[in-house]
Short mmCIF file of C-alpha atoms in Angstrom, two decimals:
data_model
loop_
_atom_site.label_atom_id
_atom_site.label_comp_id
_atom_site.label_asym_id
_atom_site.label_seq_id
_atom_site.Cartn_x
_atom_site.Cartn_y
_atom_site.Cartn_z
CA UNK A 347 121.24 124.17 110.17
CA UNK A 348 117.92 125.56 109.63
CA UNK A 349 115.89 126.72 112.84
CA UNK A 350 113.82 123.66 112.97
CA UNK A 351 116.14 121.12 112.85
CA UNK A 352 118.28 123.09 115.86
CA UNK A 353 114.91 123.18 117.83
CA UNK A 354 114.93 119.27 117.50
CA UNK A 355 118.47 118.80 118.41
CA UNK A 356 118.38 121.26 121.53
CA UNK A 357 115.70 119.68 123.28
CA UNK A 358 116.24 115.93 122.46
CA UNK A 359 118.57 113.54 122.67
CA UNK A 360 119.66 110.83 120.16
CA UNK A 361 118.79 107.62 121.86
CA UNK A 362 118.53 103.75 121.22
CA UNK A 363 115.20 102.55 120.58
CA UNK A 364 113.80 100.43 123.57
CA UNK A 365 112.41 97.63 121.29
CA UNK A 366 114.47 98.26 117.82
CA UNK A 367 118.47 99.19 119.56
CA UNK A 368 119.58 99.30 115.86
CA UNK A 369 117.88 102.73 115.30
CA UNK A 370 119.23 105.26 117.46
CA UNK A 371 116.26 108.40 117.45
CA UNK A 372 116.52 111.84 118.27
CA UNK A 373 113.98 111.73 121.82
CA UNK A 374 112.62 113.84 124.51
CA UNK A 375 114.94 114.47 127.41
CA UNK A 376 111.96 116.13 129.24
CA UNK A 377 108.52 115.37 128.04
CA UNK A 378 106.49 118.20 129.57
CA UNK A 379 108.58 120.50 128.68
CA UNK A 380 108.96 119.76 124.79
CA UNK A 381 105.00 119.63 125.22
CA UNK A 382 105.07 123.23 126.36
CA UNK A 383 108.06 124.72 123.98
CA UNK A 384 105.86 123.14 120.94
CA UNK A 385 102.62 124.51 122.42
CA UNK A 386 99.89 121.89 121.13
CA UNK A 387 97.08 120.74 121.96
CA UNK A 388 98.69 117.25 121.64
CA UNK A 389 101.49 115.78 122.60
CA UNK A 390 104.96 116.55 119.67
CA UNK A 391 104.46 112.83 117.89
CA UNK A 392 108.08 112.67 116.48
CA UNK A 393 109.82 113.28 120.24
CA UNK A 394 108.96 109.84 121.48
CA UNK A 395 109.31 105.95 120.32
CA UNK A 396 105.39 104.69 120.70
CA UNK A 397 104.13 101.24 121.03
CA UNK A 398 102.95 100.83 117.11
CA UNK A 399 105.74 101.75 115.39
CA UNK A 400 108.43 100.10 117.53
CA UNK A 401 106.18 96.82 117.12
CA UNK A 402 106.20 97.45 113.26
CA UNK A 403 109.95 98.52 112.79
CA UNK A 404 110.74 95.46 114.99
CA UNK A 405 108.67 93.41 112.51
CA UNK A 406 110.54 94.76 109.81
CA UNK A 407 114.33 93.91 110.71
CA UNK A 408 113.20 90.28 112.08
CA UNK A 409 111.14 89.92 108.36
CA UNK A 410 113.39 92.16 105.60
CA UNK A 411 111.40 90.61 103.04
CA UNK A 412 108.55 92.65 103.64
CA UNK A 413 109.96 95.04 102.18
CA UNK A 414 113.38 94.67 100.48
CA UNK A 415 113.56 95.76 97.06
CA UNK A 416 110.41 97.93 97.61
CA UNK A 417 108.77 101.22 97.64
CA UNK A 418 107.51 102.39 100.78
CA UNK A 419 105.22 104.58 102.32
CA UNK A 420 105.23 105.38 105.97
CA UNK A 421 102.14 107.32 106.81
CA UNK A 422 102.14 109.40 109.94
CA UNK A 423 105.13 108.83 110.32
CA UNK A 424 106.22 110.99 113.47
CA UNK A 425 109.80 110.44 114.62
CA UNK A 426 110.65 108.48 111.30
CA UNK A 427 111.39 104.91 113.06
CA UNK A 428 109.13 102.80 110.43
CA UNK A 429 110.35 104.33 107.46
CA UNK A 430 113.67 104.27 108.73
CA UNK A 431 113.89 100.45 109.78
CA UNK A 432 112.19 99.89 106.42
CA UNK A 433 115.45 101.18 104.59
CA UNK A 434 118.07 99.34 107.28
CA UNK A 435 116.04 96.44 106.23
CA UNK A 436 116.59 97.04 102.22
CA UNK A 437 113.85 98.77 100.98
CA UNK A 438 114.82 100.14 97.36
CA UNK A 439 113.10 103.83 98.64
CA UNK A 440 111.26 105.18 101.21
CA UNK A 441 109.15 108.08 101.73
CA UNK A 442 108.45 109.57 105.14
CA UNK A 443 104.80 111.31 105.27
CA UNK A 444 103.48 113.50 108.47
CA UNK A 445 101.33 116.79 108.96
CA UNK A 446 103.79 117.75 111.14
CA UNK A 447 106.66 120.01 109.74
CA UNK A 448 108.68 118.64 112.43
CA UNK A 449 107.97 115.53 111.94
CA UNK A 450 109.10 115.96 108.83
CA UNK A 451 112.63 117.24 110.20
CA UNK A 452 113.04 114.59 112.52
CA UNK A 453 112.51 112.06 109.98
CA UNK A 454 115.29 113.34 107.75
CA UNK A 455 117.37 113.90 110.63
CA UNK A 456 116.82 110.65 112.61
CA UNK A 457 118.11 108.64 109.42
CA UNK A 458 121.24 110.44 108.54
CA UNK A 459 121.93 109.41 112.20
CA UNK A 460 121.66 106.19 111.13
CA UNK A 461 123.09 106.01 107.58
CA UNK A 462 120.39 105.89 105.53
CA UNK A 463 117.92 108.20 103.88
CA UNK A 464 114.28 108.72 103.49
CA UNK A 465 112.44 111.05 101.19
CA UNK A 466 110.05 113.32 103.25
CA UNK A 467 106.51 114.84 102.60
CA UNK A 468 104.45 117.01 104.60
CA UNK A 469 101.05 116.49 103.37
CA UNK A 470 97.71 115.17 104.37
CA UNK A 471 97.33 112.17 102.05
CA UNK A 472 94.38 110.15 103.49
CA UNK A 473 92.33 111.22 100.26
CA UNK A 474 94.65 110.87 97.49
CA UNK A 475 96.74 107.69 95.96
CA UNK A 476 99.92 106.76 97.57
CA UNK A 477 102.26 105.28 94.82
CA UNK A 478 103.99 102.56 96.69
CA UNK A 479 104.40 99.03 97.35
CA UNK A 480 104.05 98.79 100.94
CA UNK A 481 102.53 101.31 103.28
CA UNK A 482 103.84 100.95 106.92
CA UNK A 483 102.15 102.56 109.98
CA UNK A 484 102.26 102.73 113.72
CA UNK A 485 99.86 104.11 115.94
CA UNK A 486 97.32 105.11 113.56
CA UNK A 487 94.05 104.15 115.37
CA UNK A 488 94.88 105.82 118.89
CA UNK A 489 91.49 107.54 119.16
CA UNK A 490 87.90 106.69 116.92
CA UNK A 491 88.52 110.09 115.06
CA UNK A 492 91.67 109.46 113.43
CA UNK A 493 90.58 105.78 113.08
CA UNK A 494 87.82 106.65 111.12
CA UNK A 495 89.73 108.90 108.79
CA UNK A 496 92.53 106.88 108.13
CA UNK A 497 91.16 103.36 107.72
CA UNK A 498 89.37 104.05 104.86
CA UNK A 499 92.90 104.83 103.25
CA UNK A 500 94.71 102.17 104.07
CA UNK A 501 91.55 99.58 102.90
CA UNK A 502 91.92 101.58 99.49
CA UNK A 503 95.34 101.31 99.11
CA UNK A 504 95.37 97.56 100.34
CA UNK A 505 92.57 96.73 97.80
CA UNK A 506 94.95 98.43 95.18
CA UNK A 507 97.79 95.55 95.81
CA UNK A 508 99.76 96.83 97.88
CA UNK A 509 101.01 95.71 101.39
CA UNK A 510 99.79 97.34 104.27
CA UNK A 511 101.18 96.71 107.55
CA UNK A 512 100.25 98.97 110.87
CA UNK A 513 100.80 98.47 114.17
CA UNK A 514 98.94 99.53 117.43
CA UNK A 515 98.51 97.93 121.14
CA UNK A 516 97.00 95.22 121.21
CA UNK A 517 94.00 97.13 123.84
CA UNK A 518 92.91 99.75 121.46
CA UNK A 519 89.67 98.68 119.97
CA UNK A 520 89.67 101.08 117.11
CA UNK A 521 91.28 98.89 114.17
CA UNK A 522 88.66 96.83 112.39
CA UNK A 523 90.82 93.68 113.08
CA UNK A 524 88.21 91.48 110.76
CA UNK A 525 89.75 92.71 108.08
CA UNK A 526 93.32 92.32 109.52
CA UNK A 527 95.84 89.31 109.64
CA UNK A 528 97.99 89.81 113.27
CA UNK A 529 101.57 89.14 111.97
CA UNK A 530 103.55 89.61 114.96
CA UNK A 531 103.35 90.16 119.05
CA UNK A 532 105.59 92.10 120.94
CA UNK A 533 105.48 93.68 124.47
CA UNK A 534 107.08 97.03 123.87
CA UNK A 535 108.93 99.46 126.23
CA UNK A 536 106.90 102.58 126.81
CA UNK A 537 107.57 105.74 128.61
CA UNK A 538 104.96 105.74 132.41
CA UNK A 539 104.32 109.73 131.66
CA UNK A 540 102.92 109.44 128.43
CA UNK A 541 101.04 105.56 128.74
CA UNK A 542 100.63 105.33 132.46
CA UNK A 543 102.59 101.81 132.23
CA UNK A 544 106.15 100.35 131.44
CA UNK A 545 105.23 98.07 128.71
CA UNK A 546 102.41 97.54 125.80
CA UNK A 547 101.57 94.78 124.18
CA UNK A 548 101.52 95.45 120.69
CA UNK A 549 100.46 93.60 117.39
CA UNK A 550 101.69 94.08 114.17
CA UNK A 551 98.56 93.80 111.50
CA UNK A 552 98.59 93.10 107.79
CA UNK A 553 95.60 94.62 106.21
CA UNK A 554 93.55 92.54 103.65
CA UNK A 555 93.46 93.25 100.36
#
């Protein structure tokens, strides 16, 4: 076990997801303290289930037909839950993408844990191709910075033909809905210390091509 992955497993705990109990992720036990041990400025992305992707993982088991058969793309994709209920729900590949090397762990890990597998990447993609099908994300357009860099991205690869789904609470006003179709609803679990409430309501977006 490489240094990394024992990291993960020491200070988290493998745990049903709130809004998705089929997929079981590795988690924070204690939330300030992972914060500290992985000493950034923001908070360790893959430790904890957020809103968007447990809205768009949901939307994926209730709907397999988004993306069984496919290639897919999950872009940012933190603790690996998209990608991973993509391939529960019969997706013919999957590729997990973050900045974050251990992101990139906890993807891999997280779905042997649940008895599948994802290929990983560790890359900033948002100006290159993707070479997928469908392109999953969750929790993309949390702040106007990262909304403005990734949006153009997922228009691109949208107005290339394939499906883009994302997924975000419904109060962030940072996704150009106009040029969305809202799929899905859900009010979604969260953890008080990191939203300041128990529950989001989240929609699930398909962007237009």
């Amino acid at each position: 076990m490489d240094p990394a992955e024992q990291f993960l497993r020491a200070n988290t705990e493998l745990t049903p997801t709130p809004l998705v109990p089929e997929v079981s992720l590795h988690l924070a036990v204690d939330i300030e303290a992972l914060w500290q041990l992985t000493g950034g400025d923001e908070p360790p992305f893959w430790a904890f289930a957020w809103a968007g992707g447990q809205g768009v993982a949901r939307y994926l088991l209730d709907s397999p037909s988004a993306v069984a058969g496919r290639s897919v793309f999950d872009l940012a994709c933190g603790s690996g839950l998209v990608g991973i209920a993509a391939s529960v729900a019969g997706a013919e590949s999957v590729v997990c993408c973050d900045v974050d090397p251990l992101a990139g762990v906890a993807a891999r890990v997280n779905a042997a844990a649940n008895g599948v597998a994802v290929g990983v990447r560790v890359a900033d993609v948002l100006d290159g191709p993707v070479d997928a099908q469908v392109v999953v994300a969750g929790d993309v357009f949390y702040d106007r910075d990262m909304a403005e860099r990734v949006w153009p991205f997922l228009a691109r690869v949208a107005a290339g033909g394939a499906a883009v789904l994302v997924g975000d609470p419904s109060n962030r006003p940072y996704l150009p809905r106009r040029r969305c179709v809202a799929v899905a609803e859900y009010v979604v679990p969260v953890t008080r210390e990191l939203e300041g409430v128990r529950e989001l309501v989240t929609t699930v977006w398909r962007v237009a091509g």
